[in-house]
mmCIF file of C-alpha atoms in Angstrom:
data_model
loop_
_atom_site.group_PDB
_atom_site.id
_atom_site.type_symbol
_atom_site.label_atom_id
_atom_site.label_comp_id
_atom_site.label_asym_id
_atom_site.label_seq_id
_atom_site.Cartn_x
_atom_site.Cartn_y
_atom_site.Cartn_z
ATOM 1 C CA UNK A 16 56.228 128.932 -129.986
ATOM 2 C CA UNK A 17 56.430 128.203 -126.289
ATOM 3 C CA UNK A 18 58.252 131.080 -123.753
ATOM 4 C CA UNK A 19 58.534 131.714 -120.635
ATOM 5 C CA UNK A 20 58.812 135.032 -119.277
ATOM 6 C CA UNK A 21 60.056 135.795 -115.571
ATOM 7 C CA UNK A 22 60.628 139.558 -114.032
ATOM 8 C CA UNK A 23 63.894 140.738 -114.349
ATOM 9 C CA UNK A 24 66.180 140.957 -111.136
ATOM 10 C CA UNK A 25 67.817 141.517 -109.123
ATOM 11 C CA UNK A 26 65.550 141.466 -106.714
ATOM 12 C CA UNK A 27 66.993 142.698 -102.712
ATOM 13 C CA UNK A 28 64.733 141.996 -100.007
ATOM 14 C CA UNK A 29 65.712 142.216 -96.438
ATOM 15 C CA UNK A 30 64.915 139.343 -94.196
ATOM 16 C CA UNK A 31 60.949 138.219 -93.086
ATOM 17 C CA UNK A 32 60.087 140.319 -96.325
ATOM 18 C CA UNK A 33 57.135 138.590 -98.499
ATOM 19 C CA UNK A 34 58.791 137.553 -101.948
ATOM 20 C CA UNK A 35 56.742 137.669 -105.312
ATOM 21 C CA UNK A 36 58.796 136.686 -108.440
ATOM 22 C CA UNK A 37 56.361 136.685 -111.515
ATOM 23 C CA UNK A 38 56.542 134.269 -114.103
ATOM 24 C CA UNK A 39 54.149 134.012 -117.265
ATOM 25 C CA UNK A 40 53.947 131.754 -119.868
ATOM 26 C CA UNK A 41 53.124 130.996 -123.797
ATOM 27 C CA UNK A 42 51.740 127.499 -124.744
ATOM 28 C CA UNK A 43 49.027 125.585 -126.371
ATOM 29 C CA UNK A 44 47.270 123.400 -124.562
ATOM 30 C CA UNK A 45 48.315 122.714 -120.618
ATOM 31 C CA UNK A 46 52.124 122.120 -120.033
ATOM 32 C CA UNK A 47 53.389 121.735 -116.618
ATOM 33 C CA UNK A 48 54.774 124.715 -114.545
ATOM 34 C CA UNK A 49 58.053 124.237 -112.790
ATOM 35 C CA UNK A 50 60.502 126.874 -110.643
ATOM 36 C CA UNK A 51 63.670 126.131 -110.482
ATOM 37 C CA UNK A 52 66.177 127.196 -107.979
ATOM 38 C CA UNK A 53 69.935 127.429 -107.879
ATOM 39 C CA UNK A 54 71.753 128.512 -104.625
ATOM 40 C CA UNK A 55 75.068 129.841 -105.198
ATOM 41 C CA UNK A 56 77.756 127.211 -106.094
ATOM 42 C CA UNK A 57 75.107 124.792 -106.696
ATOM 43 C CA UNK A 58 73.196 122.808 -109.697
ATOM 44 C CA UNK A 59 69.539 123.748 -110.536
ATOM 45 C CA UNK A 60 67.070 122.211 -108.093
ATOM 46 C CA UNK A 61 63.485 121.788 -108.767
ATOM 47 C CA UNK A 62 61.912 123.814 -105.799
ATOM 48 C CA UNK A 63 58.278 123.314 -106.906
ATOM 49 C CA UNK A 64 55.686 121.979 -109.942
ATOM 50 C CA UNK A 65 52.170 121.735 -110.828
ATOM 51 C CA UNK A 66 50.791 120.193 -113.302
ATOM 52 C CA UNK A 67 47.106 121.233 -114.022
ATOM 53 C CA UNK A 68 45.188 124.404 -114.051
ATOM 54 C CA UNK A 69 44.358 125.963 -110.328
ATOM 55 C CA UNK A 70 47.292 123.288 -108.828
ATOM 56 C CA UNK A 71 49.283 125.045 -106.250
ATOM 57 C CA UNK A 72 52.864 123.580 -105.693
ATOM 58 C CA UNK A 73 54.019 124.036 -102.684
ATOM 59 C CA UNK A 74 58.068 123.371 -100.926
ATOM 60 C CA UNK A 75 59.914 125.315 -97.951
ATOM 61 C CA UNK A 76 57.284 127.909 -97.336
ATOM 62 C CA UNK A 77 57.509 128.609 -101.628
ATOM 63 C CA UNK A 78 53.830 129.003 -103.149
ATOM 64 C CA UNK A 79 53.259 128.984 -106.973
ATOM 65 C CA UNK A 80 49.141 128.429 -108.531
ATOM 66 C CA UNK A 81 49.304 127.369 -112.180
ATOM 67 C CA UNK A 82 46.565 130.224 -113.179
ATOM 68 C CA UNK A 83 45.489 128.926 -116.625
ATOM 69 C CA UNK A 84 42.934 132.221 -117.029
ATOM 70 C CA UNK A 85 46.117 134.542 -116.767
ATOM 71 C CA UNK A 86 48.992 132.144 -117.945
ATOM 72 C CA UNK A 87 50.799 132.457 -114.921
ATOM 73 C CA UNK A 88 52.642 130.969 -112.451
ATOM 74 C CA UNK A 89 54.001 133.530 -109.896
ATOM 75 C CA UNK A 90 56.184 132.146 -106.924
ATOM 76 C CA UNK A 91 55.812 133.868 -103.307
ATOM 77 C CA UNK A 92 57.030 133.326 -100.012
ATOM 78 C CA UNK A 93 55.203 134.647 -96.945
ATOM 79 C CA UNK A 94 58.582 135.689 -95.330
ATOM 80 C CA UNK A 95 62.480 134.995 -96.883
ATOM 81 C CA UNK A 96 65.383 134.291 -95.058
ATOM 82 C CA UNK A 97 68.635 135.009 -95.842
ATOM 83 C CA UNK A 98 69.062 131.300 -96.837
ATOM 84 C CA UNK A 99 67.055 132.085 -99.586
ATOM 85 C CA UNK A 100 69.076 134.348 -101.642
ATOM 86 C CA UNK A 101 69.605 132.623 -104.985
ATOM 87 C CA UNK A 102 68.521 132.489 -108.625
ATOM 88 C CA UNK A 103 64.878 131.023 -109.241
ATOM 89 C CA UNK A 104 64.137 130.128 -112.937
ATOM 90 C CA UNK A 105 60.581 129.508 -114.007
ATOM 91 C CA UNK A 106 59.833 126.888 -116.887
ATOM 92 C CA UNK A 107 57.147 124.787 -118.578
ATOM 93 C CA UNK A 108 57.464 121.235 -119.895
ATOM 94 C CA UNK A 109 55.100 120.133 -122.671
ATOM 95 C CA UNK A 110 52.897 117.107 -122.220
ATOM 96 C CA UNK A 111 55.780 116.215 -119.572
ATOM 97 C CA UNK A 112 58.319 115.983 -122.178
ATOM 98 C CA UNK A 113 61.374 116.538 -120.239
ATOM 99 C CA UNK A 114 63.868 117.404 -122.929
ATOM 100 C CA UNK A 115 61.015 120.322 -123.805
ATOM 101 C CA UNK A 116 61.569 122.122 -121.035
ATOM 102 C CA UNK A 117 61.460 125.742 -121.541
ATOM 103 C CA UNK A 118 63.218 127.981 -119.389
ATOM 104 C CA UNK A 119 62.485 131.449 -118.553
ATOM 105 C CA UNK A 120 66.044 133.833 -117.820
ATOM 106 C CA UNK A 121 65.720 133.597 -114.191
ATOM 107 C CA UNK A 122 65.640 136.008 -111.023
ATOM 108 C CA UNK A 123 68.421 136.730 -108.669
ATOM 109 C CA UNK A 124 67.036 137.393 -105.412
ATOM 110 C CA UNK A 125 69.347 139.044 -102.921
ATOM 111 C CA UNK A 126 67.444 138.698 -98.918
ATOM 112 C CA UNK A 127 69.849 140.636 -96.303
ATOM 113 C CA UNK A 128 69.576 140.259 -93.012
ATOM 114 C CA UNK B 13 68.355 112.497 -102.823
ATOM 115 C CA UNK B 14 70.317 111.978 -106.846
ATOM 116 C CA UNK B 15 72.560 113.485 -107.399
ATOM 117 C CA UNK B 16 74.686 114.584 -110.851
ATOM 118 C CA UNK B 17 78.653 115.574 -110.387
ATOM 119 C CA UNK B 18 80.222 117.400 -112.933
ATOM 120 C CA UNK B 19 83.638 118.260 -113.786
ATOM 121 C CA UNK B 20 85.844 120.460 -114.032
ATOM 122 C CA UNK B 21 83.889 123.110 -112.703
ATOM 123 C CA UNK B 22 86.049 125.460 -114.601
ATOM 124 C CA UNK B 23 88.577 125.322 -117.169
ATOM 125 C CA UNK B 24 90.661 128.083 -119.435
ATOM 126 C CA UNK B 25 92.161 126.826 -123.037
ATOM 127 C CA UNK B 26 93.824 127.903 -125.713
ATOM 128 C CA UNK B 27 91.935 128.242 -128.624
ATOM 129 C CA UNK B 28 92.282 125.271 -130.941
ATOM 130 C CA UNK B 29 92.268 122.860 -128.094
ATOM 131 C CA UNK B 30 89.899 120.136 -127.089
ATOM 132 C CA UNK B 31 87.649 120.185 -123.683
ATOM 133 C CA UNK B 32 86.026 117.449 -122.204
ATOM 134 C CA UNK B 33 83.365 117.514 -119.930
ATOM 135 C CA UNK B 34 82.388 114.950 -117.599
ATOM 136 C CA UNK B 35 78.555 114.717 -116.352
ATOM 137 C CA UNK B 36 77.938 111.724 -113.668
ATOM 138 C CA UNK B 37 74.424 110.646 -112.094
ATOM 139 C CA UNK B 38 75.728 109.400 -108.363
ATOM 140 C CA UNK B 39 73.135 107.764 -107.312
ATOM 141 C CA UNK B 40 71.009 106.949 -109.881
ATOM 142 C CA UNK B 41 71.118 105.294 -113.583
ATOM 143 C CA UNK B 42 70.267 107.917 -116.731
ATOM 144 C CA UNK B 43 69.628 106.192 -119.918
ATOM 145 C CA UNK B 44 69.218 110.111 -121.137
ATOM 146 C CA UNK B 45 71.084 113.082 -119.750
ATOM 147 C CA UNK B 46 71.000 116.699 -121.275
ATOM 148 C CA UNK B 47 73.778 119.177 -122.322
ATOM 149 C CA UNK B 48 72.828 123.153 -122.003
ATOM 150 C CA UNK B 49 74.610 125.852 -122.702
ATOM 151 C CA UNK B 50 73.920 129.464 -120.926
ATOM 152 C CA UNK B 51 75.069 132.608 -122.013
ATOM 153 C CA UNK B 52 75.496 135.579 -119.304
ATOM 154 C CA UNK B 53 71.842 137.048 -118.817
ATOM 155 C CA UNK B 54 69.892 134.675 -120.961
ATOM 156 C CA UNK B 55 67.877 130.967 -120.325
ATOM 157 C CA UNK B 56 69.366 127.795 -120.258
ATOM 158 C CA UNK B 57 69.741 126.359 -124.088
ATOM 159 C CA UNK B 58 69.521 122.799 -124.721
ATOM 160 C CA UNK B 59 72.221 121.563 -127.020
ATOM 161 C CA UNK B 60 71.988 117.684 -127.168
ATOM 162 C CA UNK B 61 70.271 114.642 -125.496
ATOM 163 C CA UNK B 62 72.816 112.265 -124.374
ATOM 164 C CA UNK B 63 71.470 108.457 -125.138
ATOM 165 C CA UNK B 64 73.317 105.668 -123.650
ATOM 166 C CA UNK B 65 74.147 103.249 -126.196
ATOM 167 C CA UNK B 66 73.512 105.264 -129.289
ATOM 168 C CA UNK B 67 74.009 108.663 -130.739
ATOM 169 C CA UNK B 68 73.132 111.981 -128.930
ATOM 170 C CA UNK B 69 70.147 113.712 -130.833
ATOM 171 C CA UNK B 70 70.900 117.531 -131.275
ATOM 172 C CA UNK B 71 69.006 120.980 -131.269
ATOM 173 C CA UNK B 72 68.982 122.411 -134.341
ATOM 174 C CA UNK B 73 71.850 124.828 -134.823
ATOM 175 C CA UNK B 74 74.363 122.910 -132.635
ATOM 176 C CA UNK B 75 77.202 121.498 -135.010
ATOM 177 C CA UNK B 76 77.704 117.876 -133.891
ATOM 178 C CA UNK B 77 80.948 117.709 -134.868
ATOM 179 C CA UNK B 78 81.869 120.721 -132.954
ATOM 180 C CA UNK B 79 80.532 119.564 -129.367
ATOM 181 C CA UNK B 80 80.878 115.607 -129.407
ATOM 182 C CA UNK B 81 79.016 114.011 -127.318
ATOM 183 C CA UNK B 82 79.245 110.507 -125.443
ATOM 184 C CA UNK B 83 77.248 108.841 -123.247
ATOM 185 C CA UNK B 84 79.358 105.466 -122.363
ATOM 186 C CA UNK B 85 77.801 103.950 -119.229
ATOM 187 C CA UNK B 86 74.550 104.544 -117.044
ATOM 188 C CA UNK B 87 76.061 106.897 -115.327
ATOM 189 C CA UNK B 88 78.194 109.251 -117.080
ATOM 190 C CA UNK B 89 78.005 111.142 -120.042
ATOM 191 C CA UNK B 90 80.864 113.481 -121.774
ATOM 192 C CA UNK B 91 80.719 116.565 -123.585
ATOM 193 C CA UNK B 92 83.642 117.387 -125.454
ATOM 194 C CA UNK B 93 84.527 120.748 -127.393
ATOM 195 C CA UNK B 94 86.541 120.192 -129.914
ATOM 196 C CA UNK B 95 89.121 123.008 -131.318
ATOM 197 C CA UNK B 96 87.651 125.657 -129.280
ATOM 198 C CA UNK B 97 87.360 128.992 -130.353
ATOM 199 C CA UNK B 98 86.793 131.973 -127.825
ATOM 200 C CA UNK B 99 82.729 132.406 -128.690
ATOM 201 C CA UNK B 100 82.800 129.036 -127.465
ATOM 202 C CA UNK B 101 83.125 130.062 -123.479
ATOM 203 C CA UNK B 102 80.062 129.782 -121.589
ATOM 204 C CA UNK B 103 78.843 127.928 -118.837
ATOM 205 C CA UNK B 104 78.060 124.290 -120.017
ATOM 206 C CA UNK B 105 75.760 122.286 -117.843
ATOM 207 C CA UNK B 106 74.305 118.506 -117.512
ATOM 208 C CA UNK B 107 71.265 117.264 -116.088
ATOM 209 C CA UNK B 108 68.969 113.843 -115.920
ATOM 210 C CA UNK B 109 65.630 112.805 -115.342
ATOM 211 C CA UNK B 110 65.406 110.484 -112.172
ATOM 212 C CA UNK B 111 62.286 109.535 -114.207
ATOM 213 C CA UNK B 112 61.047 109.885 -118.022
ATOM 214 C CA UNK B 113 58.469 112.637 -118.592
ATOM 215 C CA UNK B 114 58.214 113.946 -115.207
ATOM 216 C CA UNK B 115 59.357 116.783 -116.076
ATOM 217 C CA UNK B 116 62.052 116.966 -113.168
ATOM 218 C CA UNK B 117 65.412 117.062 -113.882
ATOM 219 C CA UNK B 118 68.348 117.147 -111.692
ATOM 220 C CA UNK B 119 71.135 119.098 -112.594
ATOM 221 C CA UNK B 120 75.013 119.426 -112.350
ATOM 222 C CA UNK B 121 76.786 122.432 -110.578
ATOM 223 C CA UNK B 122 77.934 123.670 -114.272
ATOM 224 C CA UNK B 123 81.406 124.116 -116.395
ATOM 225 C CA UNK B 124 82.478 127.462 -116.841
ATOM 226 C CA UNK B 125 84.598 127.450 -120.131
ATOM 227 C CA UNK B 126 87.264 130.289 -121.347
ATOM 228 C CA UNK B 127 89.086 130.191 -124.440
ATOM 229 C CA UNK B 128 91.362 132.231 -124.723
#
């Protein structure tokens, strides 16, 4: 069936550090990629999406490329800030279905100053 | 932007009591909001699809008698766990499309449930 599989955290990064968080995924056909981002004491956000193969969803400096050649969907930042420190979670929705979303475990990403 | 309110953020029980959960789009009407459940260290696990105006439609696995859910206006649906037991703490949480099959949801701040 359809996963989702993030890298484990935590991840600690000090401050103007680049961020890579990898996500992959398992699906026929071509879902659409999500990350999701929760700040502490928060709900889930959606932080980014794309919704084809080579789209690149883009939000607050976040990057993510749905690469459909290595079923990924990896999300980067050029440089965090502190302000960043959350959990991300990575997921896939199936023909846009969006009580099929599948949700990877999420990352907790730690940036210190 | 929409926003969805839940509440309480956190509650403790007894075991053998009832919980109810409230889940509220602010801003926004939900003809379909969604009940997870997440377990320390693993994903978000849908439970139910909250319908206004008709029955919720569970996952397979989740006993419908144990975790009855309403969904009695546009804008608020209730999850409520009836004669809790202690594997029955988690943290509980809503969410709604501001759209169907768009794939974005927007999501409440979570329940965090002890029984004790």
């Amino acid at each position: 069936g359809d996963s989702v599989t993030q890298m484990e955290g935590p991840v600690t990064l000090s401050e103007e550090a680049f961020l890579t968080i990898n996500c992959t995924y398992t699906a026929t056909g071509y879902p659409s990629l999500f990350w999701y981002v929760q700040y502490p004491g928060e709900g889930l956000q959606l932080l980014l999406k794309a919704t084809k193969a080579d789209d690149k969803g883009s939000n607050k400096g976040f990057e993510a490329t749905y690469r459909k050649e290595t079923t990924s969907f990896h999300l980067e930042k050029g440089s965090v800030q502190v302000s960043d420190s959350a959990v991300y979670f990575c997921a896939l929705s199936r023909g846009g279905n969006n009580r099929k979303l599948i949700w990877g475990l999420g990352t907790s990403l730690a940036v210190n100053p | 932007g929409a926003v969805v309110s839940q509440h309480p953020s956190w509650v403790i029980c007894k075991s053998g009591t009832s919980v109810k959960i409230e889940c509220r789009s602010l801003d926004f009407q939900a003809t379909t909001m969604f009940w997870y459940r997440q377990f320390p260290k693993q994903s978000l696990m849908l439970m139910a699809t909250s319908n206004e105006g008709s029955k919720a439609t569970y996952e397979q696995g989740v006993e419908k008698d144990k975790f009855l859910i309403n969904h009695a206006s546009l804008t608020l649906s209730t999850l409520t766990v009836t004669s809790a037991h202690p594997e029955d703490s988690s943290f509980y949480i809503c969410s709604a499309p501001p759209g169907l099959n768009t794939g974005e949801l927007f999501f409440g701040e979570g329940s965090r449930l002890t029984v004790l």
